[in-house]
CSV table of C-alpha atoms in Angstrom, one decimal:
chain,number,residue,atom,x,y,z
D,1,MET,CA,196.6,-116.3,49.3
D,2,PRO,CA,195.4,-113.2,51.2
D,3,LEU,CA,198.0,-110.8,52.6
D,4,TYR,CA,197.5,-109.4,56.1
D,5,LYS,CA,199.2,-107.2,58.6
D,6,GLU,CA,199.7,-108.0,62.3
D,7,GLN,CA,201.8,-107.1,65.3
D,8,GLY,CA,203.0,-109.8,67.7
D,9,ILE,CA,205.6,-111.1,70.1
D,10,VAL,CA,207.8,-114.0,68.9
D,11,LEU,CA,207.4,-116.9,71.3
D,12,ARG,CA,209.8,-119.4,69.8
D,13,ALA,CA,211.4,-120.6,66.6
D,14,ILE,CA,212.4,-124.0,65.2
D,15,LYS,CA,214.6,-124.8,62.2
D,16,LEU,CA,213.0,-125.9,58.9
D,17,GLY,CA,215.2,-127.3,56.2
D,18,GLU,CA,218.6,-125.8,55.5
D,19,SER,CA,217.8,-122.1,55.7
D,20,ASP,CA,214.2,-121.5,57.0
D,21,LYS,CA,212.5,-121.4,60.4
D,22,ILE,CA,209.0,-121.8,61.7
D,23,VAL,CA,208.2,-119.0,64.1
D,24,SER,CA,205.4,-119.1,66.7
D,25,ILE,CA,204.1,-115.6,67.3
D,26,LEU,CA,201.4,-114.4,69.7
D,27,THR,CA,199.6,-111.7,67.7
D,28,GLN,CA,197.2,-109.0,68.8
D,29,GLY,CA,194.4,-109.7,66.4
D,30,SER,CA,194.9,-113.3,65.2
D,31,GLY,CA,195.9,-115.2,68.3
D,32,LYS,CA,198.9,-117.5,68.1
D,33,ILE,CA,200.1,-118.1,64.5
D,34,ARG,CA,202.9,-120.3,63.1
D,35,ALA,CA,204.6,-118.9,60.1
D,36,VAL,CA,207.6,-119.7,57.9
D,37,ALA,CA,210.4,-117.2,57.7
D,38,LYS,CA,212.1,-118.2,54.4
D,39,GLY,CA,215.9,-117.9,54.3
D,40,ILE,CA,216.2,-116.5,57.8
D,41,ARG,CA,219.2,-118.6,58.6
D,42,ARG,CA,221.2,-117.3,55.8
D,43,THR,CA,223.9,-114.7,56.7
D,44,ASN,CA,222.3,-112.2,54.2
D,45,SER,CA,218.7,-112.8,55.3
D,46,LYS,CA,216.5,-109.7,55.1
D,47,PHE,CA,215.0,-110.6,58.5
D,48,GLY,CA,218.3,-110.5,60.4
D,49,ALA,CA,217.4,-110.8,64.1
D,50,ARG,CA,213.9,-109.4,63.7
D,51,LEU,CA,212.2,-112.7,64.3
D,52,GLU,CA,214.2,-113.9,67.3
D,53,PRO,CA,212.1,-115.0,70.3
D,54,LEU,CA,211.4,-112.1,72.8
D,55,THR,CA,210.9,-109.5,70.0
D,56,HIS,CA,207.8,-107.3,69.5
D,57,VAL,CA,207.4,-107.0,65.8
D,58,SER,CA,205.2,-105.6,63.1
D,59,LEU,CA,204.5,-108.2,60.4
D,60,LEU,CA,203.2,-108.6,56.9
D,61,LEU,CA,202.2,-112.2,56.2
D,62,TYR,CA,200.6,-114.4,53.5
D,63,GLN,CA,197.9,-116.7,54.9
D,64,GLY,CA,198.6,-120.3,54.0
D,65,ARG,CA,196.6,-123.5,54.3
D,66,ASN,CA,198.7,-124.9,57.2
D,67,LEU,CA,201.4,-122.3,57.8
D,68,ASP,CA,201.5,-118.6,57.0
D,69,THR,CA,204.6,-117.0,55.5
D,70,VAL,CA,206.3,-113.9,56.8
D,71,THR,CA,207.1,-111.5,54.0
D,72,GLN,CA,208.1,-108.4,56.0
D,73,ALA,CA,209.1,-107.9,59.7
D,74,GLU,CA,210.0,-104.7,61.5
D,75,ILE,CA,211.0,-104.5,65.1
D,76,ILE,CA,208.8,-102.5,67.4
D,77,SER,CA,210.7,-103.3,70.6
D,78,PRO,CA,213.8,-105.6,70.9
D,79,PHE,CA,213.7,-105.5,74.8
D,80,ARG,CA,217.4,-104.9,74.9
D,81,SER,CA,217.6,-104.6,78.7
D,82,ILE,CA,216.1,-108.1,79.1
D,83,ARG,CA,218.6,-109.7,76.7
D,84,ALA,CA,221.6,-108.3,78.7
D,85,ASP,CA,220.8,-110.0,82.0
D,86,PHE,CA,220.3,-113.7,82.7
D,87,GLU,CA,217.8,-113.2,85.5
D,88,LEU,CA,215.7,-111.0,83.3
D,89,ILE,CA,215.9,-113.6,80.5
D,90,ALA,CA,214.8,-116.4,82.8
D,91,ALA,CA,211.8,-114.4,83.9
D,92,ALA,CA,210.9,-113.5,80.3
D,93,GLU,CA,211.3,-117.1,79.1
D,94,THR,CA,208.8,-118.2,81.8
D,95,MET,CA,206.3,-115.6,80.5
D,96,LEU,CA,206.8,-116.6,76.8
D,97,GLU,CA,206.5,-120.3,77.5
D,98,ALA,CA,203.4,-119.9,79.7
D,99,ALA,CA,201.7,-117.7,77.1
D,100,ASP,CA,202.6,-120.3,74.4
D,101,LYS,CA,200.9,-123.1,76.4
D,102,VAL,CA,197.7,-121.0,76.9
D,103,ALA,CA,197.3,-119.4,73.5
D,104,GLU,CA,195.2,-121.2,70.9
D,105,GLU,CA,196.2,-121.0,67.2
D,106,HIS,CA,194.2,-118.4,65.2
D,107,GLU,CA,192.0,-117.7,68.3
D,108,ARG,CA,192.1,-113.9,69.0
D,109,ASN,CA,193.0,-113.1,72.6
D,110,VAL,CA,193.9,-109.5,72.9
D,111,ARG,CA,194.0,-109.6,76.7
D,112,LEU,CA,196.6,-112.4,76.7
D,113,PHE,CA,198.7,-110.4,74.1
D,114,LEU,CA,198.5,-107.2,76.2
D,115,LEU,CA,199.3,-109.1,79.4
D,116,LEU,CA,202.5,-110.6,77.9
D,117,LEU,CA,203.5,-107.2,76.4
D,118,SER,CA,203.0,-105.5,79.8
D,119,GLY,CA,205.0,-108.2,81.5
D,120,LEU,CA,207.9,-107.8,79.1
D,121,ARG,CA,207.8,-104.0,79.3
D,122,ALA,CA,208.0,-104.3,83.1
D,123,LEU,CA,211.1,-106.6,82.9
D,124,ASP,CA,212.7,-104.2,80.3
D,125,GLU,CA,212.7,-101.5,83.0
D,126,ARG,CA,215.2,-103.7,85.0
D,127,PRO,CA,213.1,-104.2,88.2
D,128,LEU,CA,214.6,-104.9,91.6
D,129,ASP,CA,213.0,-108.4,91.6
D,130,PRO,CA,212.4,-109.8,88.1
D,131,GLU,CA,211.2,-113.1,89.5
D,132,ALA,CA,208.3,-111.3,91.3
D,133,VAL,CA,207.3,-109.8,88.0
D,134,ALA,CA,207.2,-113.2,86.4
D,135,GLU,CA,205.2,-114.7,89.3
D,136,SER,CA,202.7,-111.8,89.3
D,137,TYR,CA,202.3,-112.4,85.5
D,138,LEU,CA,201.6,-116.1,86.1
D,139,LEU,CA,198.9,-115.3,88.6
D,140,LYS,CA,197.3,-112.9,86.2
D,141,LEU,CA,197.6,-115.5,83.4
D,142,LEU,CA,195.8,-118.0,85.6
D,143,SER,CA,193.0,-115.5,86.3
D,144,LEU,CA,192.7,-114.8,82.5
D,145,SER,CA,192.4,-118.5,81.9
D,146,GLY,CA,189.7,-118.9,84.6
D,147,PHE,CA,191.8,-120.6,87.3
D,148,HIS,CA,192.5,-117.8,89.8
D,149,PRO,CA,193.5,-119.5,93.1
D,150,SER,CA,191.7,-118.6,96.3
D,151,PHE,CA,194.0,-116.9,98.9
D,152,SER,CA,191.5,-115.3,101.3
D,153,ALA,CA,188.9,-117.9,101.9
D,154,CYS,CA,188.4,-121.7,101.6
D,155,ALA,CA,188.1,-122.5,97.9
D,156,VAL,CA,185.5,-125.2,98.8
D,157,CYS,CA,183.2,-123.7,101.4
D,158,GLY,CA,184.1,-120.0,101.4
D,159,THR,CA,185.0,-119.8,105.0
D,160,PRO,CA,187.3,-116.8,105.5
D,161,GLY,CA,190.9,-117.5,106.1
D,162,PRO,CA,193.6,-117.7,107.1
D,163,HIS,CA,193.8,-121.5,106.5
D,164,GLU,CA,196.8,-123.8,106.8
D,165,TRP,CA,196.1,-126.0,103.8
D,166,PHE,CA,196.6,-125.4,100.0
D,167,SER,CA,195.4,-127.7,97.2
D,168,ALA,CA,195.9,-127.0,93.5
D,169,GLY,CA,193.2,-129.5,92.7
D,170,GLN,CA,190.7,-127.8,95.0
D,171,GLY,CA,191.5,-124.3,93.8
D,172,GLY,CA,193.6,-122.7,96.5
D,173,ILE,CA,193.7,-122.5,100.3
D,174,VAL,CA,191.2,-124.8,102.0
D,175,CYS,CA,190.0,-125.2,105.6
D,176,GLN,CA,190.9,-128.3,107.6
D,177,ALA,CA,187.4,-129.8,107.2
D,178,ASP,CA,187.6,-129.6,103.4
D,179,ALA,CA,191.3,-130.4,102.8
D,180,GLU,CA,191.7,-133.5,100.7
D,181,HIS,CA,194.6,-135.9,100.6
D,182,ASP,CA,196.6,-133.8,98.1
D,183,ALA,CA,196.4,-130.7,100.2
D,184,GLY,CA,199.7,-129.5,101.8
D,185,ARG,CA,200.3,-127.3,104.8
D,186,VAL,CA,201.4,-123.8,104.0
D,187,ALA,CA,202.6,-120.8,106.0
D,188,GLU,CA,200.5,-117.7,106.1
D,189,PRO,CA,203.3,-115.4,104.8
D,190,ALA,CA,203.6,-117.4,101.6
D,191,VAL,CA,199.8,-117.1,101.0
D,192,ARG,CA,199.9,-113.4,101.7
D,193,TRP,CA,202.9,-113.0,99.3
D,194,LEU,CA,201.0,-114.6,96.5
D,195,ASP,CA,197.9,-112.7,97.2
D,196,GLY,CA,199.9,-109.5,97.1
D,197,LEU,CA,201.4,-110.4,93.7
D,198,ALA,CA,198.0,-111.3,92.3
D,199,ARG,CA,196.7,-107.8,93.2
D,200,ALA,CA,199.9,-105.8,92.2
D,201,ASP,CA,200.4,-104.1,89.0
D,202,LEU,CA,203.2,-105.7,87.0
D,203,MET,CA,205.4,-102.7,87.2
D,204,ALA,CA,204.9,-102.5,91.0
D,205,ALA,CA,205.5,-106.2,91.5
D,206,GLY,CA,209.2,-105.8,90.7
D,207,ASP,CA,209.7,-103.7,93.8
D,208,MET,CA,208.3,-106.4,96.1
D,209,THR,CA,210.8,-108.9,97.6
D,210,PRO,CA,209.9,-111.6,100.2
D,211,GLU,CA,212.0,-113.5,102.7
D,212,LEU,CA,213.8,-116.5,101.0
D,213,GLN,CA,211.7,-119.2,102.8
D,214,THR,CA,208.5,-117.4,102.0
D,215,ARG,CA,209.5,-117.3,98.3
D,216,ARG,CA,210.4,-120.9,98.2
D,217,GLU,CA,207.1,-122.0,99.7
D,218,ALA,CA,205.1,-119.6,97.6
D,219,ARG,CA,206.9,-120.6,94.4
D,220,ALA,CA,206.2,-124.3,95.1
D,221,MET,CA,202.5,-123.5,95.5
D,222,LEU,CA,202.3,-121.3,92.4
D,223,PHE,CA,204.3,-123.6,90.1
D,224,GLY,CA,202.3,-126.6,91.1
D,225,PHE,CA,199.0,-124.7,90.6
D,226,VAL,CA,200.1,-123.5,87.1
D,227,GLU,CA,201.1,-126.9,85.9
D,228,TYR,CA,198.1,-128.6,87.4
D,229,HIS,CA,195.5,-126.3,85.8
D,230,LEU,CA,197.3,-125.6,82.5
D,231,GLU,CA,198.0,-129.4,82.2
D,232,ARG,CA,201.4,-128.6,80.9
D,233,ARG,CA,204.9,-128.7,82.2
D,234,ILE,CA,206.6,-125.3,82.1
D,235,ARG,CA,210.3,-126.1,81.5
D,236,SER,CA,211.4,-122.5,82.2
D,237,PHE,CA,210.4,-122.8,85.8
D,238,ALA,CA,213.8,-124.5,86.3
D,239,LEU,CA,215.5,-121.4,85.1
D,240,LEU,CA,213.5,-119.1,87.3
D,241,ALA,CA,214.2,-121.2,90.4
D,242,ARG,CA,218.0,-121.2,90.0
């Protein structure tokens, strides 16, 4: 079995047998991998907390037929600030889960890795509004996946906005003439808020805070759009919306 080095962010871990775990890791060079961490659940494990979700790690692995095996792991960043605050954890969990849904096993995606790393670093700086960082991250993830919603012009005919209708299935805001049955009315402040988050740097997004009603409406639009186009339910959305 060939031995290889990687760096990655631990997305999740599940128990395997009495003392092992299978960890899912988004790596920089090998895409998402699943690897066995043997003996990690023992009190004297050499891994300790190095392979807990929400950890940036340097890895040495054996490549297996179905699952790789972690032989060494060293922490690059534990993101301690995030772990100390529930609101930051909720935002980070949303990022991890969304990345996990998008990433393909053993399919290199450096841009996705760097986006997730940038998002976690922004949260680790304890921003004023962690939810805004997570929402900005989701919009960038959509763009990276080829599903960027239209906020400035009708997604169907291209007529410049503002428009009062939004449809996940049609790709964003739509004019009244093109709005289909699934389109819903939206207020302009919610559309402007999402457009601003899409354009903002992740570090800067954390300094942006909308009115409560604007956030509620924008969040409903964004969450629906994400789940529609990724064709996955994102369970962490419930944490972010608390």
